[in-house]
Amino acid sequence: MTSASKTTTTGSEADAASARRGPALVVLCFVQFMLVLDDNVVSVALPSIRDELGFGAAGLSWVVNAYFLAFGGLLLLFGRMADLLGRRRVFLAGVALFGAASLVCGLAQEPWQLVTGRFVQGAGAAMCAPAALAMITLLFPGPGERARAFGVWGGIAGLGGTAGLVISGALTGLASWRWIFLINLPVALVTLVLLPRLVPESRAGRVGRLDVPGAVLGTGALVSLVYGLLRAGESGESGWRDLGGVAPLVLAVVLAAAFVVVEARTAEPLVPLAFLAHRIRAVANGATLLFSAAMYAMAFLLMVHLQTVLGYRPLTAGVAYLPYCAGILAGMWLSSRAVAGLGTRPALVLSFLVSAAGILLLSGVTPDIGYARGVLPGMLLTSLGCGLTLPALTVAALTGTTEENAGLGSAVLSSVQQVGGAVGVAVLVAVAARRADALAARQGPLPAATEGFSLALTVTAALLVLGAVLVAALPGGRDRPRTG
């Protein structure tokens, strides 16, 4: 009788835990939406922020760059801390920090207050993102259910990146730029209340010590890399020759080399080299780097093109991106079906090529072409490919991760996404600017800008084709990966 009672109780607890997974996924996805939203939510609002707070031209760019720098640079450190200290604990601390920083940004009266708030926002995001993805990995252990959960996660992440432009345009045009930060507060408060009731604490089974030398070197390398790329992109073509842009990149290479040497000799490394050598994860992260570079650059270049060449007002430009959201949702819905019907590798190759075709269509958008005939078809095709790609790529990048290293795997993936975005924007915006400058004297500013936009998007599409070739190197059939 006692044994039966225990069995019934255990079964009831398991059913209750299973029932909580859906609400937990919803809460985690809302936080991810908020984090990705703040990647680019300030883009449309920058002129209003400049006028109200009195930013100089150089300082204004750091309203965007401070977030990228902290987010991209601190991911590995906080991802490993989540494994060691507890994923839920680190996630909730990150949400609280992000919410407090959002309040500081929304109430800022001086430029330095807003830039500081944005840096702290990025640090909070670096705590949240890998811990959240690790919790989803552990909440949905089965391959099918994990793929569906990542499908929702990837779609929400894609929507956040696009919706940031729409929401920023609407709030800035109809209310105040301050609300693009203050809307984060309800999400943070609800998460802090609900998540402890929905998700149990989890951490690595064998609690080790944080690899401090590896953490310092790895974080320093990432921060230097992101900073150097942002400086180079900010300065245009000259940034790749100036000491201020090149020195951080050289330092990043030196620190990365030292990181590899230290990790190879440390008993409990921050990032075990065997973890990085896992074939499926390595290929998936390489493809993610190319995909993120292409998508971040496309979104930036298209938003600038809509406003400066096609003459759209900020609110109109934001609304013009709404079909992109619909395309991502459709792709997300199709993703698990494509993987089930075709297999992960063919589905990913197809999705990369669909996005590449969409970007090639967008590269042909000229000042005399209408939205419905020019912008919309390419936007829909690109977003469909994006929705198809994100879930399957996430599953592949986290293949073989366990309770010991789920936070690390999530942090590596998130770091690759952030660095890829910084590389893509820095390099491809410079390509567009260089082409436009070379043609401006002969053709005039608008035709020259159109040529620069077209060349940069053609290169972007080529990156996605290269990504498809890389994905084709994934092992076929049912891989049984190592868990290290």
Tab-separated table of C-alpha atoms in Angstrom:
chain	number	residue	atom	x	y	z
A	1	MET	CA	0.000	0.000	0.000
A	2	THR	CA	2.823	2.358	0.925
A	3	SER	CA	4.681	1.493	-2.285
A	4	ALA	CA	1.566	2.099	-4.377
A	5	SER	CA	1.015	5.401	-2.626
A	6	LYS	CA	4.568	6.478	-3.368
A	7	THR	CA	4.180	5.478	-6.996
A	8	THR	CA	0.953	7.461	-7.301
A	9	THR	CA	2.535	10.507	-5.664
A	10	THR	CA	5.556	10.313	-7.945
A	11	GLY	CA	3.299	10.000	-10.978
A	12	SER	CA	1.235	12.994	-9.845
A	13	GLU	CA	4.382	15.067	-9.370
A	14	ALA	CA	5.617	14.088	-12.825
A	15	ASP	CA	2.256	15.026	-14.373
A	16	ALA	CA	2.298	18.379	-12.552
A	17	ALA	CA	5.847	19.077	-13.709
A	18	SER	CA	4.867	18.187	-17.285
A	19	ALA	CA	1.840	20.496	-17.106
A	20	ARG	CA	4.073	23.379	-15.993
A	21	ARG	CA	6.420	23.069	-18.979
A	22	GLY	CA	4.079	24.864	-21.374
A	23	PRO	CA	3.563	27.948	-19.174
A	24	ALA	CA	7.296	27.939	-18.382
A	25	LEU	CA	8.118	27.993	-22.097
A	26	VAL	CA	5.724	30.929	-22.596
A	27	VAL	CA	7.396	32.937	-19.819
A	28	LEU	CA	10.914	32.159	-21.080
A	29	CYS	CA	9.932	33.094	-24.637
A	30	PHE	CA	8.499	36.423	-23.478
A	31	VAL	CA	11.824	37.224	-21.820
A	32	GLN	CA	13.734	36.205	-24.959
A	33	PHE	CA	11.410	38.422	-27.009
A	34	MET	CA	12.273	41.318	-24.682
A	35	LEU	CA	16.029	40.670	-24.922
A	36	VAL	CA	16.098	40.446	-28.723
A	37	LEU	CA	13.737	43.410	-28.970
A	38	ASP	CA	16.279	45.564	-27.153
A	39	ASP	CA	18.972	44.572	-29.665
A	40	ASN	CA	17.492	47.039	-32.147
A	41	VAL	CA	14.529	48.778	-30.493
A	42	VAL	CA	16.491	52.046	-30.264
A	43	SER	CA	17.342	52.170	-33.984
A	44	VAL	CA	14.313	54.182	-35.121
A	45	ALA	CA	14.276	56.290	-31.921
A	46	LEU	CA	17.889	57.513	-32.144
A	47	PRO	CA	17.093	60.936	-33.688
A	48	SER	CA	14.541	61.675	-30.927
A	49	ILE	CA	16.985	60.506	-28.228
A	50	ARG	CA	19.729	62.698	-29.712
A	51	ASP	CA	17.527	65.804	-29.748
A	52	GLU	CA	16.158	65.383	-26.203
A	53	LEU	CA	19.327	64.353	-24.356
A	54	GLY	CA	21.853	66.303	-26.434
A	55	PHE	CA	23.999	63.462	-27.724
A	56	GLY	CA	26.948	64.170	-29.990
A	57	ALA	CA	27.338	62.224	-33.234
A	58	ALA	CA	29.995	59.887	-31.805
A	59	GLY	CA	28.225	59.295	-28.507
A	60	LEU	CA	24.861	58.446	-30.062
A	61	SER	CA	26.132	55.219	-31.612
A	62	TRP	CA	26.965	53.901	-28.132
A	63	VAL	CA	23.283	53.817	-27.235
A	64	VAL	CA	23.300	50.754	-29.524
A	65	ASN	CA	26.899	49.604	-29.098
A	66	ALA	CA	26.932	49.491	-25.273
A	67	TYR	CA	24.202	46.839	-25.313
A	68	PHE	CA	25.949	44.737	-27.965
A	69	LEU	CA	29.292	45.018	-26.178
A	70	ALA	CA	28.046	43.783	-22.795
A	71	PHE	CA	25.664	41.178	-24.235
A	72	GLY	CA	28.173	39.640	-26.648
A	73	GLY	CA	31.178	39.916	-24.341
A	74	LEU	CA	29.745	38.402	-21.147
A	75	LEU	CA	27.767	35.449	-22.513
A	76	LEU	CA	30.406	32.747	-22.016
A	77	LEU	CA	31.117	33.835	-18.449
A	78	PHE	CA	27.474	33.889	-17.378
A	79	GLY	CA	26.618	30.722	-19.293
A	80	ARG	CA	29.196	28.768	-17.313
A	81	MET	CA	28.154	30.476	-14.076
A	82	ALA	CA	24.586	29.290	-14.735
A	83	ASP	CA	25.829	25.686	-14.967
A	84	LEU	CA	27.740	25.994	-11.687
A	85	LEU	CA	25.518	28.247	-9.566
A	86	GLY	CA	22.060	27.291	-10.869
A	87	ARG	CA	20.336	28.239	-14.118
A	88	ARG	CA	17.144	29.554	-12.550
A	89	ARG	CA	19.095	31.640	-10.016
A	90	VAL	CA	21.308	33.278	-12.644
A	91	PHE	CA	18.336	33.783	-14.990
A	92	LEU	CA	16.225	35.546	-12.345
A	93	ALA	CA	19.186	37.719	-11.306
A	94	GLY	CA	19.607	38.686	-14.963
A	95	VAL	CA	15.902	39.531	-15.346
A	96	ALA	CA	16.015	41.731	-12.222
A	97	LEU	CA	19.166	43.493	-13.463
A	98	PHE	CA	17.676	43.972	-16.936
A	99	GLY	CA	14.459	45.425	-15.504
A	100	ALA	CA	16.315	47.847	-13.214
A	101	ALA	CA	18.540	48.978	-16.109
A	102	SER	CA	15.471	49.485	-18.330
A	103	LEU	CA	14.021	51.813	-15.680
A	104	VAL	CA	17.290	53.771	-15.602
A	105	CYS	CA	17.209	54.079	-19.409
A	106	GLY	CA	13.581	55.201	-19.429
A	107	LEU	CA	14.242	57.917	-16.822
A	108	ALA	CA	17.660	59.041	-18.132
A	109	GLN	CA	18.275	62.790	-18.183
A	110	GLU	CA	21.900	62.759	-19.366
A	111	PRO	CA	23.649	60.873	-22.207
A	112	TRP	CA	25.966	59.004	-19.808
A	113	GLN	CA	22.992	57.707	-17.831
A	114	LEU	CA	21.405	56.175	-20.927
A	115	VAL	CA	24.671	54.606	-22.174
A	116	THR	CA	25.382	53.172	-18.704
A	117	GLY	CA	21.854	51.793	-18.505
A	118	ARG	CA	22.242	50.161	-21.904
A	119	PHE	CA	25.507	48.498	-20.851
A	120	VAL	CA	23.867	47.103	-17.707
A	121	GLN	CA	20.908	45.954	-19.824
A	122	GLY	CA	23.361	44.007	-21.972
A	123	ALA	CA	24.929	42.416	-18.888
A	124	GLY	CA	21.484	41.358	-17.671
A	125	ALA	CA	20.685	39.928	-21.090
A	126	ALA	CA	23.962	37.959	-21.045
A	127	MET	CA	22.846	36.384	-17.754
A	128	CYS	CA	19.337	35.558	-19.017
A	129	ALA	CA	19.827	34.244	-22.548
A	130	PRO	CA	22.058	31.158	-22.017
A	131	ALA	CA	20.323	30.201	-18.760
A	132	ALA	CA	16.888	30.363	-20.429
A	133	LEU	CA	17.952	28.262	-23.398
A	134	ALA	CA	19.577	25.735	-21.050
A	135	MET	CA	16.351	25.460	-19.021
A	136	ILE	CA	14.342	24.779	-22.192
A	137	THR	CA	16.893	22.122	-23.214
A	138	LEU	CA	16.375	20.350	-19.888
A	139	LEU	CA	12.596	20.862	-19.684
A	140	PHE	CA	12.093	19.175	-23.080
A	141	PRO	CA	14.550	16.236	-23.220
A	142	GLY	CA	12.855	14.260	-26.031
A	143	PRO	CA	14.061	15.037	-29.586
A	144	GLY	CA	10.563	15.724	-30.955
A	145	GLU	CA	9.338	17.886	-28.092
A	146	ARG	CA	12.658	19.707	-27.913
A	147	ALA	CA	12.445	20.503	-31.633
A	148	ARG	CA	8.933	21.915	-31.171
A	149	ALA	CA	10.027	23.972	-28.151
A	150	PHE	CA	12.993	25.362	-30.065
A	151	GLY	CA	10.643	26.085	-32.960
A	152	VAL	CA	8.596	28.351	-30.711
A	153	TRP	CA	11.767	29.813	-29.182
A	154	GLY	CA	13.387	30.505	-32.544
A	155	GLY	CA	10.236	32.058	-33.958
A	156	ILE	CA	9.845	34.352	-30.943
A	157	ALA	CA	13.497	35.379	-31.224
A	158	GLY	CA	13.026	36.207	-34.911
A	159	LEU	CA	9.850	38.151	-34.157
A	160	GLY	CA	11.637	40.116	-31.443
A	161	GLY	CA	14.337	41.214	-33.860
A	162	THR	CA	11.742	42.482	-36.343
A	163	ALA	CA	9.140	43.764	-33.901
A	164	GLY	CA	11.763	46.025	-32.324
A	165	LEU	CA	11.665	48.206	-35.433
A	166	VAL	CA	7.849	48.272	-35.508
A	167	ILE	CA	7.417	48.952	-31.786
A	168	SER	CA	10.163	51.571	-31.749
A	169	GLY	CA	8.556	53.440	-34.639
A	170	ALA	CA	5.086	53.286	-33.081
A	171	LEU	CA	6.089	54.328	-29.550
A	172	THR	CA	8.471	57.055	-30.724
A	173	GLY	CA	5.948	58.460	-33.184
A	174	LEU	CA	2.858	58.255	-30.957
A	175	ALA	CA	4.216	58.663	-27.400
A	176	SER	CA	7.885	59.015	-26.342
A	177	TRP	CA	11.131	57.142	-26.924
A	178	ARG	CA	11.261	56.497	-23.161
A	179	TRP	CA	8.478	53.921	-23.472
A	180	ILE	CA	10.661	51.612	-25.574
A	181	PHE	CA	12.507	50.897	-22.292
A	182	LEU	CA	9.661	51.213	-19.791
A	183	ILE	CA	7.582	48.497	-21.522
A	184	ASN	CA	10.188	45.994	-20.303
A	185	LEU	CA	9.186	46.476	-16.662
A	186	PRO	CA	5.890	44.505	-16.680
A	187	VAL	CA	7.576	41.555	-18.428
A	188	ALA	CA	10.402	41.532	-15.882
A	189	LEU	CA	8.041	41.750	-12.895
A	190	VAL	CA	5.717	38.990	-14.142
A	191	THR	CA	8.715	36.746	-14.854
A	192	LEU	CA	10.178	37.246	-11.376
A	193	VAL	CA	6.844	36.238	-9.846
A	194	LEU	CA	5.913	33.289	-12.101
A	195	LEU	CA	9.122	31.520	-13.090
A	196	PRO	CA	10.129	30.229	-9.621
A	197	ARG	CA	6.727	28.461	-9.504
A	198	LEU	CA	7.166	26.879	-12.940
A	199	VAL	CA	10.803	25.809	-13.327
A	200	PRO	CA	12.886	23.831	-10.794
A	201	GLU	CA	16.476	24.779	-10.097
A	202	SER	CA	19.123	22.888	-12.065
A	203	ARG	CA	22.902	22.934	-12.105
A	204	ALA	CA	25.794	20.716	-13.099
A	205	GLY	CA	25.809	17.485	-11.085
A	206	ARG	CA	29.431	17.902	-10.076
A	207	VAL	CA	29.877	21.440	-8.796
A	208	GLY	CA	33.347	22.608	-9.741
A	209	ARG	CA	35.129	25.931	-9.486
A	210	LEU	CA	34.833	28.700	-12.023
A	211	ASP	CA	37.904	28.816	-14.264
A	212	VAL	CA	38.905	32.396	-13.406
A	213	PRO	CA	41.873	32.720	-15.855
A	214	GLY	CA	39.733	31.229	-18.638
A	215	ALA	CA	36.826	33.521	-17.717
A	216	VAL	CA	39.059	36.615	-17.803
A	217	LEU	CA	40.724	35.662	-21.100
A	218	GLY	CA	37.527	34.459	-22.805
A	219	THR	CA	35.488	37.475	-21.719
A	220	GLY	CA	38.326	39.820	-22.652
A	221	ALA	CA	38.639	38.242	-26.106
A	222	LEU	CA	34.901	38.546	-26.776
A	223	VAL	CA	34.659	42.110	-25.468
A	224	SER	CA	37.711	43.162	-27.521
A	225	LEU	CA	36.337	41.463	-30.643
A	226	VAL	CA	32.877	43.030	-30.379
A	227	TYR	CA	34.328	46.452	-29.488
A	228	GLY	CA	36.776	46.370	-32.407
A	229	LEU	CA	34.060	45.361	-34.857
A	230	LEU	CA	31.716	48.079	-33.612
A	231	ARG	CA	34.459	50.719	-33.853
A	232	ALA	CA	35.428	49.606	-37.343
A	233	GLY	CA	31.812	49.576	-38.508
A	234	GLU	CA	31.138	52.968	-36.903
A	235	SER	CA	34.104	54.571	-38.708
A	236	GLY	CA	33.328	53.072	-42.112
A	237	GLU	CA	36.160	52.108	-44.427
A	238	SER	CA	38.725	54.125	-42.449
A	239	GLY	CA	37.876	52.175	-39.292
A	240	TRP	CA	39.640	49.107	-40.690
A	241	ARG	CA	42.890	51.098	-40.930
A	242	ASP	CA	42.672	53.236	-37.769
A	243	LEU	CA	44.459	52.077	-34.641
A	244	GLY	CA	41.279	52.525	-32.602
A	245	GLY	CA	39.499	49.905	-34.691
A	246	VAL	CA	42.349	47.494	-35.427
A	247	ALA	CA	44.046	47.369	-31.991
A	248	PRO	CA	41.056	45.770	-30.204
A	249	LEU	CA	40.822	43.136	-32.967
A	250	VAL	CA	44.519	42.290	-32.612
A	251	LEU	CA	44.082	42.132	-28.827
A	252	ALA	CA	41.103	39.783	-29.317
A	253	VAL	CA	43.262	37.397	-31.371
A	254	VAL	CA	46.032	37.437	-28.736
A	255	LEU	CA	43.582	36.841	-25.879
A	256	ALA	CA	41.825	34.064	-27.811
A	257	ALA	CA	45.155	32.295	-28.411
A	258	ALA	CA	46.017	32.603	-24.713
A	259	PHE	CA	42.535	31.303	-23.855
A	260	VAL	CA	43.079	28.154	-25.940
A	261	VAL	CA	46.453	27.507	-24.273
A	262	VAL	CA	45.040	27.997	-20.751
A	263	GLU	CA	41.971	25.852	-21.412
A	264	ALA	CA	44.112	22.999	-22.726
A	265	ARG	CA	46.078	22.932	-19.449
A	266	THR	CA	43.287	23.563	-16.917
A	267	ALA	CA	41.670	20.694	-15.037
A	268	GLU	CA	38.217	22.371	-15.007
A	269	PRO	CA	38.204	24.670	-18.067
A	270	LEU	CA	35.542	27.275	-18.761
A	271	VAL	CA	35.108	25.792	-22.259
A	272	PRO	CA	36.506	22.254	-22.677
A	273	LEU	CA	38.162	22.001	-26.080
A	274	ALA	CA	36.422	18.655	-26.620
A	275	PHE	CA	33.108	20.505	-26.336
A	276	LEU	CA	34.081	22.820	-29.204
A	277	ALA	CA	35.424	19.910	-31.282
A	278	HIS	CA	32.055	18.115	-31.394
A	279	ARG	CA	31.386	17.961	-35.138
A	280	ILE	CA	27.661	18.704	-35.291
A	281	ARG	CA	27.870	21.568	-32.805
A	282	ALA	CA	30.934	23.023	-34.544
A	283	VAL	CA	29.279	22.999	-37.977
A	284	ALA	CA	25.996	24.358	-36.591
A	285	ASN	CA	27.753	27.200	-34.779
A	286	GLY	CA	29.746	28.034	-37.906
A	287	ALA	CA	26.524	28.155	-39.921
A	288	THR	CA	24.931	30.276	-37.180
A	289	LEU	CA	27.793	32.774	-37.472
A	290	LEU	CA	27.133	33.199	-41.206
A	291	PHE	CA	23.366	33.274	-40.767
A	292	SER	CA	23.492	35.911	-38.009
A	293	ALA	CA	25.916	38.065	-39.989
A	294	ALA	CA	23.603	37.959	-42.994
A	295	MET	CA	20.342	38.614	-41.125
A	296	TYR	CA	21.582	41.424	-38.887
A	297	ALA	CA	23.188	43.161	-41.858
A	298	MET	CA	20.095	42.716	-44.038
A	299	ALA	CA	17.799	44.208	-41.378
A	300	PHE	CA	20.112	47.198	-40.826
A	301	LEU	CA	20.702	47.896	-44.509
A	302	LEU	CA	17.048	47.526	-45.480
A	303	MET	CA	15.843	49.870	-42.706
A	304	VAL	CA	18.356	52.519	-43.793
A	305	HIS	CA	17.411	52.007	-47.465
A	306	LEU	CA	13.691	52.374	-46.779
A	307	GLN	CA	14.191	55.696	-44.986
A	308	THR	CA	17.039	57.337	-46.906
A	309	VAL	CA	16.429	56.108	-50.472
A	310	LEU	CA	12.725	55.231	-50.619
A	311	GLY	CA	11.766	58.150	-48.356
A	312	TYR	CA	9.730	56.268	-45.721
A	313	ARG	CA	9.059	58.028	-42.406
A	314	PRO	CA	10.160	56.116	-39.246
A	315	LEU	CA	6.658	54.876	-38.376
A	316	THR	CA	6.008	53.838	-41.989
A	317	ALA	CA	9.334	52.034	-42.170
A	318	GLY	CA	8.515	50.158	-38.977
A	319	VAL	CA	5.060	49.142	-40.240
A	320	ALA	CA	6.621	48.034	-43.543
A	321	TYR	CA	8.377	45.275	-41.572
A	322	LEU	CA	5.135	43.701	-40.317
A	323	PRO	CA	4.955	41.139	-43.173
A	324	TYR	CA	8.400	39.955	-42.062
A	325	CYS	CA	6.795	38.859	-38.790
A	326	ALA	CA	4.145	36.876	-40.700
A	327	GLY	CA	6.815	35.158	-42.788
A	328	ILE	CA	8.772	34.124	-39.683
A	329	LEU	CA	5.627	32.669	-38.089
A	330	ALA	CA	4.891	30.690	-41.245
A	331	GLY	CA	8.468	29.423	-41.401
A	332	MET	CA	8.390	28.487	-37.730
A	333	TRP	CA	5.184	26.491	-38.287
A	334	LEU	CA	6.761	24.688	-41.243
A	335	SER	CA	10.152	24.081	-39.644
A	336	SER	CA	9.389	20.979	-37.570
A	337	ARG	CA	7.447	19.512	-40.500
A	338	ALA	CA	10.350	20.134	-42.866
A	339	VAL	CA	12.808	18.509	-40.460
A	340	ALA	CA	10.478	15.519	-39.963
A	341	GLY	CA	9.897	15.085	-43.699
A	342	LEU	CA	13.346	15.895	-45.101
A	343	GLY	CA	15.764	15.485	-42.188
A	344	THR	CA	17.716	18.218	-40.418
A	345	ARG	CA	20.474	18.657	-42.969
A	346	PRO	CA	18.307	18.950	-46.148
A	347	ALA	CA	15.802	21.177	-44.313
A	348	LEU	CA	18.572	23.553	-43.215
A	349	VAL	CA	20.170	23.667	-46.659
A	350	LEU	CA	16.759	24.503	-48.156
A	351	SER	CA	16.040	27.195	-45.573
A	352	PHE	CA	19.412	28.905	-46.124
A	353	LEU	CA	18.822	28.944	-49.873
A	354	VAL	CA	15.276	30.315	-49.463
A	355	SER	CA	16.615	33.223	-47.393
A	356	ALA	CA	19.405	33.808	-49.923
A	357	ALA	CA	16.841	33.995	-52.755
A	358	GLY	CA	14.762	36.488	-50.758
A	359	ILE	CA	17.773	38.725	-50.092
A	360	LEU	CA	18.699	38.656	-53.778
A	361	LEU	CA	15.186	39.907	-54.550
A	362	LEU	CA	15.618	42.710	-52.008
A	363	SER	CA	18.941	43.683	-53.597
A	364	GLY	CA	16.981	44.812	-56.654
A	365	VAL	CA	14.845	47.364	-54.767
A	366	THR	CA	15.306	50.776	-56.414
A	367	PRO	CA	13.764	54.214	-55.691
A	368	ASP	CA	11.254	53.866	-58.547
A	369	ILE	CA	9.879	50.456	-57.528
A	370	GLY	CA	6.790	50.137	-55.334
A	371	TYR	CA	6.540	48.381	-51.974
A	372	ALA	CA	4.187	45.610	-53.127
A	373	ARG	CA	6.210	44.804	-56.238
A	374	GLY	CA	9.710	45.412	-54.894
A	375	VAL	CA	10.109	45.172	-51.120
A	376	LEU	CA	7.317	42.785	-50.128
A	377	PRO	CA	8.202	39.644	-52.161
A	378	GLY	CA	11.827	39.630	-51.038
A	379	MET	CA	10.878	40.373	-47.438
A	380	LEU	CA	8.376	37.488	-47.313
A	381	LEU	CA	10.790	34.998	-48.855
A	382	THR	CA	13.659	36.064	-46.585
A	383	SER	CA	11.513	35.859	-43.454
A	384	LEU	CA	10.120	32.454	-44.450
A	385	GLY	CA	13.675	31.121	-44.726
A	386	CYS	CA	14.564	32.734	-41.395
A	387	GLY	CA	11.625	31.047	-39.653
A	388	LEU	CA	12.575	27.707	-41.189
A	389	THR	CA	16.221	28.065	-40.139
A	390	LEU	CA	16.251	29.249	-36.527
A	391	PRO	CA	14.624	26.249	-34.761
A	392	ALA	CA	16.538	23.547	-36.650
A	393	LEU	CA	19.835	25.415	-36.305
A	394	THR	CA	19.312	25.779	-32.553
A	395	VAL	CA	18.623	22.048	-32.181
A	396	ALA	CA	21.790	21.214	-34.120
A	397	ALA	CA	23.942	23.697	-32.140
A	398	LEU	CA	22.817	22.146	-28.833
A	399	THR	CA	23.148	18.516	-29.912
A	400	GLY	CA	24.548	16.317	-27.168
A	401	THR	CA	24.399	18.910	-24.378
A	402	THR	CA	23.482	17.553	-20.947
A	403	GLU	CA	22.703	18.868	-17.487
A	404	GLU	CA	26.453	19.299	-17.025
A	405	ASN	CA	26.956	21.741	-19.909
A	406	ALA	CA	23.575	22.976	-21.176
A	407	GLY	CA	24.336	26.540	-20.046
A	408	LEU	CA	27.740	26.466	-21.755
A	409	GLY	CA	26.261	25.188	-25.026
A	410	SER	CA	23.594	27.889	-24.945
A	411	ALA	CA	26.193	30.570	-24.168
A	412	VAL	CA	28.419	29.484	-27.072
A	413	LEU	CA	25.436	29.638	-29.450
A	414	SER	CA	24.335	33.063	-28.163
A	415	SER	CA	27.915	34.383	-28.380
A	416	VAL	CA	28.192	33.202	-31.973
A	417	GLN	CA	24.904	34.959	-32.804
A	418	GLN	CA	26.019	38.258	-31.259
A	419	VAL	CA	29.495	38.188	-32.782
A	420	GLY	CA	28.026	37.193	-36.150
A	421	GLY	CA	25.645	40.140	-36.000
A	422	ALA	CA	28.451	42.561	-35.143
A	423	VAL	CA	30.665	41.174	-37.938
A	424	GLY	CA	27.850	41.325	-40.477
A	425	VAL	CA	26.856	44.912	-39.731
A	426	ALA	CA	30.452	46.166	-39.510
A	427	VAL	CA	31.671	44.537	-42.730
A	428	LEU	CA	28.609	44.792	-44.970
A	429	VAL	CA	27.713	48.367	-44.030
A	430	ALA	CA	31.322	49.268	-44.887
A	431	VAL	CA	30.929	47.466	-48.256
A	432	ALA	CA	27.763	49.443	-49.015
A	433	ALA	CA	29.313	52.760	-47.954
A	434	ARG	CA	32.483	52.211	-49.972
A	435	ARG	CA	30.525	51.385	-53.131
A	436	ALA	CA	28.219	54.385	-52.665
A	437	ASP	CA	31.130	56.775	-52.078
A	438	ALA	CA	32.900	55.539	-55.222
A	439	LEU	CA	29.841	56.191	-57.402
A	440	ALA	CA	28.375	59.317	-55.769
A	441	ALA	CA	30.271	61.849	-57.875
A	442	ARG	CA	29.237	60.252	-61.189
A	443	GLN	CA	25.716	59.021	-60.469
A	444	GLY	CA	24.396	61.206	-57.634
A	445	PRO	CA	23.679	60.238	-54.011
A	446	LEU	CA	20.477	58.175	-54.393
A	447	PRO	CA	21.599	55.968	-57.312
A	448	ALA	CA	24.989	55.510	-55.614
A	449	ALA	CA	23.326	54.522	-52.327
A	450	THR	CA	21.130	52.070	-54.234
A	451	GLU	CA	24.185	50.489	-55.873
A	452	GLY	CA	25.923	50.182	-52.499
A	453	PHE	CA	22.816	48.588	-50.975
A	454	SER	CA	22.522	46.150	-53.879
A	455	LEU	CA	26.178	45.066	-53.671
A	456	ALA	CA	26.049	44.583	-49.897
A	457	LEU	CA	22.890	42.456	-50.096
A	458	THR	CA	24.388	40.374	-52.902
A	459	VAL	CA	27.363	39.631	-50.633
A	460	THR	CA	24.879	38.851	-47.836
A	461	ALA	CA	23.107	36.304	-50.032
A	462	ALA	CA	26.487	34.751	-50.869
A	463	LEU	CA	27.132	34.291	-47.117
A	464	LEU	CA	23.904	32.300	-46.847
A	465	VAL	CA	24.856	30.134	-49.809
A	466	LEU	CA	28.190	29.498	-48.079
A	467	GLY	CA	26.214	28.601	-44.958
A	468	ALA	CA	24.177	26.081	-46.964
A	469	VAL	CA	27.417	24.491	-48.200
A	470	LEU	CA	28.695	24.304	-44.610
A	471	VAL	CA	25.439	22.735	-43.377
A	472	ALA	CA	25.767	20.103	-46.102
A	473	ALA	CA	28.861	18.908	-44.186
A	474	LEU	CA	26.672	17.802	-41.270
A	475	PRO	CA	26.615	14.016	-40.810
A	476	GLY	CA	23.650	12.308	-42.394
A	477	GLY	CA	21.301	9.848	-40.745
A	478	ARG	CA	20.723	9.658	-37.001
A	479	ASP	CA	23.846	10.944	-35.295
A	480	ARG	CA	24.704	9.668	-31.827
A	481	PRO	CA	26.934	12.446	-30.599
A	482	ARG	CA	29.307	12.523	-27.689
A	483	THR	CA	27.994	14.430	-24.696
A	484	GLY	CA	31.217	16.281	-23.913
